[in-house]
C-alpha cells in the first residue's frame, strides 16, 4: 500500500474569511465578525486548532453548542450554535457567537466550503442499509481499483486510499471529519470514493454538504430502534440519502427487500432495481420507469457462484468467490452503481473472481478437521442470511455462537435467538459488548426467543464460548 500516514488538518494549510464561509450556508453575520480569518472548521470543542470555526452540534445526550465558551477560550475564532444552547448559555454582545436554527446541517456545509467542496471533485458513492454496507463498499473499492481508478474506502473497518490508512471511530465519521478526509483524498489524486452511510449519520446530518454521484440501498430490517423508535422512522432516515439535493446520480435499489421496493417506486426513473431472478420473471414486482439489474442462471457451490448478470449496459457471465444470496446482491449492486458511474461491464466482471473478501464477513478461519466461519451478523435478518448461506454445505452439525450488544435495540434479541434456533443445530449464546448492561440479563432476553427444547448453552465469556464451540464441533 506504500507509505501509511494519519491525516490531520494543518492549521496553516488553508484559510477563509468568515463572511465568505458563512455565505455558503446562507448564514447572516454581524459586520464586526465579517473579516475574521478561519483556518479550520470543527465540531469538536476538545480539539480545536487556532482560529477555528467551532460548530456546536446537538447530540443524543449533550448539546455541543453548550461548549461555545470553552471553544473560544481554546482558540476558536468564532462559534456557531443552536437556539437552545444560546438560551441556556447566552453569549454577550462582544462574544463572537453566531446562532443558527440547524447547526448540524451547517457543520457539513461549512466544512465542505472550507475544504473546497471535495465531493464535487470525485465520484462519491454512498451505500446505506441495515446489512451489507461494508461488503458492498469493499466490492466497489476492489472493482474500481482493479480497473485503474484511484479509489477511497470510508466505513466501519476504517478509511483508506492509496498511501493512507485512517482508523475509524464510526461507520460514518462526523461531518467535518468526512469533509477533511475527502479533501485529503482529492489532494492525493483519488478519483472515486465508496462510503458507508449509516442511519445515525443521515438522521444527524453528517452527510450534509456532500454530493453523491451514486447511491445504494442494500436492505432494511430491525436494528437501531433504540435510536429511531420505529421502522417507519428508520426507513425515513435511510431514504434521506436519495433526496434530490444529496444524490445527483443514479440510485441502485435492492428490490427483493420490501422497503427497497417502496423506495424504488418513490424514486421513479432515478432508480435501478436489483433482483436475483430469471429474466422471464423480471416484472414480478411493480415497475417504475427505471432500469433493472438482474442475476440469473445461478449455479452455487462450496467455492462460490457462477451466473449471468443482465444490466442496462449489456450482460455477461461472472464467477464470484463469495457464498450466499445476500453476497450476490452486494455484488450486483456494486457492479450496478459502477455502471451508473460510467464503468464498462466486461472489465468489471473480469475482476469479480479476484475479490479477496472482507475481514469478519463470512470469513473462513483455518482450523483442523472443522470449518470455522466468522461473520459480523448482528441483526435477525443478517444472522439468518449467514446461516442460510452455510447450511447447504454442512456435512455434520452447524453450531452457532452469537450474542447481542448492550444498550442497543433490545427488541431484536429474542428474534436473533429464533433465527439461530431455526437454522443451526446447536447454539452457544454469549456476550457481545454488554456496555452498561448486565451480561446475564442480555442472555436472558436472548433465550426468551428460543423454542422449547432448543439445544443451547449459555457462556457469557466470549473467548470461552468460542473455545467450547470449537471443542464441541471437533
Coordinates of C-alpha atoms in Angstrom, one line a residue:
X1 CA 0.0 0.0 0.0
X2 CA 3.0 2.3 0.3
X3 CA 3.6 4.9 3.0
X4 CA 0.9 4.9 5.6
X5 CA 0.0 8.3 7.2
X6 CA -2.5 9.6 9.6
X7 CA -4.4 12.6 8.2
X8 CA -4.8 15.7 10.2
X9 CA -5.8 19.3 9.5
X10 CA -2.8 21.5 9.0
X11 CA -3.9 24.8 10.5
X12 CA -1.6 26.7 8.1
X13 CA -2.8 24.8 5.0
X14 CA -5.9 27.0 4.2
X15 CA -7.8 29.9 5.5
X16 CA -11.0 31.8 4.6
X17 CA -12.7 35.0 5.7
X18 CA -15.7 34.3 7.8
X19 CA -18.2 36.2 5.7
X20 CA -17.2 34.1 2.6
X21 CA -17.6 30.9 4.6
X22 CA -20.9 31.7 6.2
X23 CA -22.3 33.0 2.9
X24 CA -22.1 29.4 1.6
X25 CA -24.6 28.3 4.2
X26 CA -26.8 31.4 3.9
X27 CA -25.9 32.4 7.5
X28 CA -26.2 36.2 8.3
X29 CA -23.1 37.6 10.0
X30 CA -22.6 40.7 12.1
X31 CA -20.2 43.1 10.3
X32 CA -17.9 43.1 13.3
X33 CA -17.0 39.5 12.6
X34 CA -17.0 39.6 8.8
X35 CA -13.3 39.7 8.3
X36 CA -12.3 37.1 10.9
X37 CA -9.8 34.6 9.4
X38 CA -10.9 31.0 9.7
X39 CA -8.2 28.3 9.5
X40 CA -10.3 25.2 10.3
X41 CA -13.9 24.1 10.8
X42 CA -14.6 21.6 13.6
X43 CA -17.5 20.2 15.7
X44 CA -15.2 19.0 18.5
X45 CA -14.5 21.7 21.1
X46 CA -11.8 19.5 22.7
X47 CA -9.6 19.5 19.6
X48 CA -9.6 23.0 18.0
X49 CA -6.6 24.3 16.1
X50 CA -6.1 28.1 16.3
X51 CA -8.5 30.4 14.5
X52 CA -11.0 27.6 14.1
X53 CA -14.7 27.9 13.4
X54 CA -16.4 25.8 16.0
X55 CA -19.9 24.4 15.3
X56 CA -21.7 23.1 18.3
X57 CA -23.9 20.2 17.2
X58 CA -26.7 18.9 19.5
X59 CA -26.1 15.2 20.3
X60 CA -28.1 12.4 21.8
X61 CA -27.1 13.2 25.3
X62 CA -25.2 16.5 25.1
X63 CA -25.6 19.7 23.1
X64 CA -22.2 20.6 21.8
X65 CA -23.3 24.2 21.5
X66 CA -23.1 24.5 25.2
X67 CA -19.4 24.4 25.0
X68 CA -19.1 27.6 22.9
X69 CA -17.4 29.4 25.7
X70 CA -14.7 26.8 26.2
X71 CA -14.2 26.6 22.4
X72 CA -13.4 30.3 22.3
X73 CA -11.1 30.0 25.3
X74 CA -9.3 27.2 23.5
X75 CA -8.5 29.3 20.4
X76 CA -11.6 29.2 18.3
X77 CA -12.2 32.4 16.3
X78 CA -16.0 32.1 16.3
X79 CA -18.6 29.6 17.5
X80 CA -21.8 28.6 15.7
X81 CA -24.5 27.3 18.0
X82 CA -28.2 26.4 18.0
X83 CA -31.0 28.3 19.8
X84 CA -31.3 26.0 22.8
X85 CA -27.5 26.3 23.6
X86 CA -27.7 30.1 23.2
X87 CA -30.7 30.3 25.6
X88 CA -29.0 28.0 28.1
X89 CA -25.7 29.9 28.0
X90 CA -26.5 33.3 26.5
X91 CA -23.5 34.9 24.7
X92 CA -22.6 38.5 25.5
X93 CA -22.7 41.3 22.9
X94 CA -18.9 41.1 22.3
X95 CA -18.7 37.3 22.1
X96 CA -18.1 36.0 18.5
X97 CA -21.1 33.6 18.6
X98 CA -23.5 33.1 15.7
X99 CA -26.9 31.5 16.4
X100 CA -28.4 29.3 13.7
X101 CA -31.5 27.1 13.5
X102 CA -29.8 23.9 12.5
X103 CA -26.1 23.7 13.5
X104 CA -25.9 20.0 12.4
X105 CA -26.6 20.9 8.8
X106 CA -24.4 23.9 9.0
X107 CA -21.3 21.9 10.1
X108 CA -21.2 19.8 6.9
X109 CA -21.9 22.7 4.6
X110 CA -19.3 24.9 6.2
X111 CA -16.7 22.2 6.3
X112 CA -17.5 21.4 2.6
X113 CA -17.0 25.0 1.7
X114 CA -13.8 25.4 3.7
X115 CA -12.2 22.4 2.0
X116 CA -13.3 23.4 -1.5
X117 CA -16.3 21.1 -1.8
X118 CA -14.3 17.9 -2.2
X119 CA -17.2 15.7 -3.0
X120 CA -17.7 17.7 -6.3
X121 CA -14.2 16.7 -7.4
X122 CA -14.5 12.9 -7.3
X123 CA -17.3 10.4 -7.8
X124 CA -18.7 9.8 -4.3
X125 CA -20.8 6.6 -3.9
X126 CA -22.9 6.2 -0.8
X127 CA -24.1 2.8 0.5
X128 CA -26.8 2.6 3.1
X129 CA -28.9 -0.3 4.6
X130 CA -29.1 -2.4 7.7
X131 CA -26.8 -5.1 6.4
X132 CA -24.3 -5.3 3.6
X133 CA -22.8 -1.8 3.6
X134 CA -19.3 -2.9 4.4
X135 CA -19.2 -5.7 1.9
X136 CA -20.7 -3.6 -0.9
X137 CA -18.3 -0.7 -0.4
X138 CA -15.4 -3.2 -0.4
X139 CA -16.7 -4.6 -3.7
X140 CA -16.8 -1.1 -5.1
X141 CA -13.3 -0.3 -4.0
X142 CA -12.0 -3.6 -5.4
X143 CA -13.6 -3.4 -8.8
X144 CA -12.9 0.3 -9.2
X145 CA -9.2 0.0 -8.2
X146 CA -8.8 -3.1 -10.4
X147 CA -9.9 -1.0 -13.4
X148 CA -7.3 1.6 -12.7
X149 CA -9.4 4.2 -10.8
X150 CA -7.8 5.6 -7.7
X151 CA -10.4 4.8 -5.1
X152 CA -11.0 5.6 -1.4
X153 CA -12.9 3.5 1.1
X154 CA -14.7 5.1 4.1
X155 CA -16.6 3.0 6.6
X156 CA -16.8 0.7 9.5
X157 CA -13.4 -1.0 9.1
X158 CA -11.5 2.2 8.5
X159 CA -10.8 4.8 5.9
X160 CA -8.2 4.2 3.3
X161 CA -6.9 5.2 -0.2
X162 CA -3.5 4.7 -1.8
X163 CA -0.8 5.8 0.6
X164 CA -3.2 6.5 3.5
X165 CA -4.9 4.5 6.3
X166 CA -7.0 6.1 9.0
X167 CA -8.7 4.3 11.8
X168 CA -12.5 4.7 12.0
X169 CA -14.4 5.5 15.2
X170 CA -17.8 5.4 13.5
X171 CA -19.4 3.8 10.4
X172 CA -19.8 7.3 9.1
X173 CA -17.5 9.9 10.7
X174 CA -18.7 13.4 11.9
X175 CA -19.4 15.8 9.0
X176 CA -16.2 17.9 9.4
X177 CA -14.1 14.8 9.6
X178 CA -15.7 13.3 6.4
X179 CA -15.0 16.5 4.5
X180 CA -11.4 16.6 5.7
X181 CA -10.8 13.0 4.6
X182 CA -12.3 13.6 1.2
X183 CA -10.3 16.8 0.8
X184 CA -7.1 14.9 1.5
X185 CA -8.1 12.1 -0.8
X186 CA -8.8 14.6 -3.6
X187 CA -5.4 16.2 -3.0
X188 CA -3.8 12.7 -3.2
X189 CA -5.4 12.1 -6.6
X190 CA -8.3 9.9 -5.6
X191 CA -11.0 9.8 -8.3
X192 CA -13.8 7.8 -6.7
X193 CA -14.8 7.1 -3.1
X194 CA -17.1 4.4 -1.7
X195 CA -18.6 5.4 1.6
X196 CA -20.8 3.6 4.1
X197 CA -23.6 5.9 5.2
X198 CA -25.3 4.9 8.5
X199 CA -28.9 5.8 9.5
X200 CA -27.5 7.6 12.5
X201 CA -25.3 9.7 10.2
X202 CA -28.3 10.5 8.0
X203 CA -30.5 11.4 10.9
X204 CA -27.7 13.6 12.4
X205 CA -26.9 15.2 9.1
X206 CA -23.3 14.0 9.0
X207 CA -23.6 13.9 5.2
X208 CA -24.8 17.5 4.8
X209 CA -22.8 19.3 2.2
X210 CA -21.9 16.1 0.3
X211 CA -22.9 15.5 -3.3
X212 CA -23.3 11.8 -4.2
X213 CA -22.7 10.6 -7.8
X214 CA -24.4 7.3 -7.0
X215 CA -26.1 5.6 -4.0
X216 CA -27.0 2.1 -3.0
X217 CA -29.8 0.8 -0.7
X218 CA -29.0 -2.7 0.4
X219 CA -31.9 -3.7 2.7
X220 CA -33.8 -2.7 5.8
X221 CA -34.6 -4.9 8.8
X222 CA -34.9 -4.4 12.6
X223 CA -32.0 -2.7 14.1
X224 CA -31.2 0.6 15.9
X225 CA -34.8 1.1 17.1
X226 CA -33.4 2.3 20.4
X227 CA -32.4 5.3 18.4
X228 CA -35.0 5.7 15.7
X229 CA -38.0 4.5 17.7
X230 CA -39.8 2.6 14.9
X231 CA -39.3 1.1 11.5
X232 CA -41.0 4.0 9.7
X233 CA -38.6 6.5 11.2
X234 CA -35.7 4.1 10.5
X235 CA -36.7 3.9 6.8
X236 CA -37.2 7.7 6.6
X237 CA -33.7 8.2 7.8
X238 CA -32.2 5.8 5.2
X239 CA -34.3 7.4 2.4
X240 CA -32.6 10.8 3.1
X241 CA -29.5 9.6 1.1
X242 CA -31.7 9.6 -2.0
X243 CA -33.1 13.1 -1.7
X244 CA -32.6 15.3 -4.8
X245 CA -30.3 17.8 -3.0
X246 CA -28.0 14.9 -1.9
X247 CA -28.0 12.4 -4.8
X248 CA -27.1 13.8 -8.2
X249 CA -26.7 10.5 -9.9
X250 CA -28.3 7.1 -10.0
X251 CA -29.9 5.1 -7.1
X252 CA -29.3 1.3 -7.1
X253 CA -32.0 -0.4 -5.0
X254 CA -32.4 -4.0 -3.7
X255 CA -36.0 -4.8 -4.9
X256 CA -36.0 -8.1 -3.1
X257 CA -36.4 -6.1 0.1
X258 CA -39.9 -4.7 0.8
X259 CA -38.5 -1.3 1.9
X260 CA -36.3 -1.3 -1.2
X261 CA -39.4 -1.9 -3.4
X262 CA -41.1 1.1 -1.7
X263 CA -38.1 3.3 -2.3
X264 CA -37.8 2.1 -5.9
X265 CA -41.3 3.2 -6.5
X266 CA -40.8 6.6 -4.9
X267 CA -37.6 7.4 -6.9
X268 CA -39.0 6.6 -10.4
X269 CA -36.5 6.8 -13.2
X270 CA -33.8 7.8 -10.8
X271 CA -33.6 4.2 -9.5
X272 CA -32.3 1.0 -10.9
X273 CA -33.9 -2.1 -9.4
X274 CA -31.9 -5.2 -8.5
X275 CA -33.2 -8.8 -8.3
X276 CA -31.8 -12.3 -8.4
X277 CA -34.3 -13.8 -10.8
X278 CA -34.9 -15.4 -14.1
X279 CA -35.2 -12.7 -16.8
X280 CA -38.7 -14.0 -17.6
X281 CA -39.8 -13.0 -14.1
X282 CA -38.3 -9.5 -14.2
X283 CA -41.7 -7.8 -13.8
X284 CA -42.8 -9.7 -10.7
X285 CA -42.5 -6.5 -8.7
X286 CA -44.1 -3.2 -9.8
X287 CA -42.1 -1.5 -12.4
X288 CA -41.3 2.2 -12.4
X289 CA -39.6 4.0 -15.3
X290 CA -36.2 3.0 -14.1
X291 CA -34.0 0.2 -15.4
X292 CA -33.3 -3.2 -13.9
X293 CA -30.2 -5.2 -12.9
X294 CA -30.6 -8.9 -12.7
X295 CA -28.6 -12.0 -11.8
X296 CA -29.8 -15.3 -13.3
X297 CA -28.7 -18.8 -14.3
X298 CA -27.0 -19.1 -10.9
X299 CA -25.0 -22.2 -10.0
X300 CA -23.9 -22.2 -6.4
X301 CA -21.2 -24.4 -4.9
X302 CA -18.8 -24.6 -2.0
X303 CA -16.3 -22.5 -3.9
X304 CA -18.6 -19.7 -4.9
X305 CA -21.2 -18.8 -7.5
X306 CA -21.4 -18.6 -11.3
X307 CA -24.1 -16.9 -13.2
X308 CA -25.1 -14.2 -15.7
X309 CA -25.6 -10.6 -15.0
X310 CA -28.1 -8.6 -17.0
X311 CA -27.9 -4.8 -17.0
X312 CA -29.0 -1.7 -18.9
X313 CA -25.4 -1.6 -20.3
X314 CA -25.4 -5.2 -21.6
X315 CA -24.9 -8.6 -20.0
X316 CA -22.1 -11.1 -19.2
X317 CA -21.2 -14.1 -17.2
X318 CA -19.4 -13.9 -13.9
X319 CA -17.8 -16.1 -11.2
X320 CA -17.8 -14.9 -7.6
X321 CA -15.9 -16.5 -4.7
X322 CA -18.5 -15.3 -2.1
X323 CA -21.1 -17.6 -0.7
X324 CA -24.7 -16.6 0.0
X325 CA -27.6 -15.0 -1.8
X326 CA -27.0 -11.8 0.2
X327 CA -23.4 -11.6 -1.1
X328 CA -24.7 -11.9 -4.6
X329 CA -26.9 -8.9 -4.1
X330 CA -24.0 -6.9 -2.6
X331 CA -22.0 -7.7 -5.8
X332 CA -24.9 -6.9 -8.1
X333 CA -25.4 -3.5 -6.5
X334 CA -21.7 -2.7 -6.6
X335 CA -21.5 -3.5 -10.3
X336 CA -24.7 -1.6 -10.9
X337 CA -23.6 1.6 -9.2
X338 CA -20.2 1.5 -11.0
X339 CA -22.0 1.0 -14.3
X340 CA -24.1 4.1 -13.4
X341 CA -20.8 6.0 -12.8
X342 CA -19.6 5.1 -16.3
X343 CA -17.6 2.0 -15.9
X344 CA -17.9 -0.6 -18.7
X345 CA -19.4 -4.0 -17.8
X346 CA -16.9 -6.5 -19.4
X347 CA -13.8 -5.5 -17.3
X348 CA -16.0 -5.2 -14.2
X349 CA -17.0 -8.8 -14.5
X350 CA -13.4 -9.9 -15.3
X351 CA -12.2 -8.6 -11.9
X352 CA -15.0 -10.3 -9.8
X353 CA -13.2 -13.6 -9.2
X354 CA -10.3 -11.9 -7.7
X355 CA -12.1 -10.3 -4.8
X356 CA -10.3 -11.2 -1.5
X357 CA -13.4 -10.9 0.8
X358 CA -13.9 -8.6 3.8
X359 CA -12.5 -9.3 7.3
X360 CA -15.2 -10.6 9.6
X361 CA -17.7 -11.0 6.8
X362 CA -18.3 -14.7 6.0
X363 CA -14.5 -15.1 6.7
X364 CA -13.2 -18.6 6.8
X365 CA -10.7 -19.3 9.6
X366 CA -8.2 -22.2 9.3
X367 CA -8.9 -24.9 11.8
X368 CA -8.1 -28.7 11.7
X369 CA -10.9 -31.0 10.9
X370 CA -13.7 -28.4 11.2
X371 CA -14.8 -25.3 9.2
X372 CA -14.9 -22.1 11.2
X373 CA -16.6 -19.0 9.7
X374 CA -16.7 -15.5 11.3
X375 CA -19.5 -13.1 10.3
X376 CA -20.5 -9.7 11.6
X377 CA -24.2 -10.6 11.6
X378 CA -25.8 -8.6 14.4
X379 CA -29.4 -8.5 13.3
X380 CA -32.1 -11.2 13.0
X381 CA -32.0 -10.9 9.2
X382 CA -28.2 -10.8 9.0
X383 CA -27.9 -13.9 11.2
X384 CA -30.5 -15.8 9.2
X385 CA -28.8 -14.9 5.9
X386 CA -25.4 -16.1 7.1
X387 CA -26.7 -19.4 8.4
X388 CA -28.8 -20.0 5.2
X389 CA -25.7 -19.4 3.1
X390 CA -23.7 -22.0 5.1
X391 CA -26.5 -24.6 5.6
X392 CA -26.2 -26.3 2.1
X393 CA -22.5 -27.1 2.7
X394 CA -22.8 -28.6 6.2
X395 CA -21.9 -32.2 6.4
X396 CA -22.1 -32.7 10.2
X397 CA -23.6 -30.1 12.6
X398 CA -23.9 -26.3 12.3
X399 CA -23.0 -24.7 15.6
X400 CA -23.8 -21.0 16.0
X401 CA -22.1 -18.8 18.6
X402 CA -23.7 -15.4 18.9
X403 CA -24.7 -12.6 21.3
X404 CA -26.3 -9.2 21.3
X405 CA -24.8 -5.8 22.3
X406 CA -25.8 -3.9 25.4
X407 CA -27.5 -0.5 25.4
X408 CA -28.8 -1.2 21.9
X409 CA -32.1 -2.3 20.4
X410 CA -33.4 -4.9 22.9
X411 CA -36.3 -6.0 20.7
X412 CA -34.0 -7.8 18.3
X413 CA -32.6 -10.2 20.9
X414 CA -35.3 -12.8 21.0
X415 CA -35.6 -12.5 17.2
X416 CA -32.0 -13.4 16.7
X417 CA -32.4 -16.4 19.0
X418 CA -35.4 -17.6 17.0
X419 CA -33.5 -17.2 13.7
X420 CA -30.5 -19.1 15.0
X421 CA -32.7 -21.9 16.5
X422 CA -34.4 -22.4 13.2
X423 CA -31.3 -22.6 11.1
X424 CA -28.5 -24.0 13.3
X425 CA -28.2 -27.4 15.0
X426 CA -26.8 -26.2 18.3
X427 CA -26.3 -22.7 19.8
X428 CA -23.8 -21.2 22.2
X429 CA -25.2 -17.9 23.4
X430 CA -22.6 -15.5 24.7
X431 CA -21.9 -11.8 25.5
X432 CA -21.2 -9.2 22.8
X433 CA -20.0 -5.9 24.3
X434 CA -22.6 -5.5 27.1
X435 CA -21.6 -1.9 27.7
X436 CA -23.5 -0.8 30.8
X437 CA -25.9 -3.8 30.9
X438 CA -25.7 -6.9 33.0
X439 CA -24.5 -9.7 30.6
X440 CA -26.7 -12.3 32.2
X441 CA -29.7 -10.0 31.7
X442 CA -28.9 -9.8 28.0
X443 CA -28.6 -13.6 27.8
X444 CA -32.0 -13.9 29.5
X445 CA -33.6 -11.7 26.9
X446 CA -32.0 -13.6 24.0
X447 CA -33.0 -17.0 25.4
X448 CA -36.6 -15.8 25.8
X449 CA -36.8 -16.2 22.0
X450 CA -35.7 -19.9 21.9
X451 CA -38.4 -22.5 21.2
X452 CA -38.7 -25.1 24.0
X453 CA -36.1 -27.9 23.7
X454 CA -33.6 -25.9 21.5
X455 CA -30.1 -27.4 22.1
X456 CA -28.1 -24.5 23.5
X457 CA -25.7 -23.5 26.2
X458 CA -25.0 -20.1 27.9
X459 CA -21.5 -18.8 28.2
X460 CA -21.1 -15.1 28.9
X461 CA -17.3 -15.2 28.3
X462 CA -16.8 -14.8 24.6
X463 CA -13.4 -16.5 24.3
X464 CA -14.6 -19.4 26.4
X465 CA -17.8 -19.7 24.4
X466 CA -15.9 -19.9 21.1
X467 CA -13.5 -22.4 22.6
X468 CA -16.3 -24.6 23.8
X469 CA -18.0 -24.5 20.4
X470 CA -14.8 -25.5 18.6
X471 CA -14.2 -28.4 21.0
X472 CA -17.8 -29.4 20.6
X473 CA -17.5 -29.4 16.8
X474 CA -14.3 -31.4 16.8

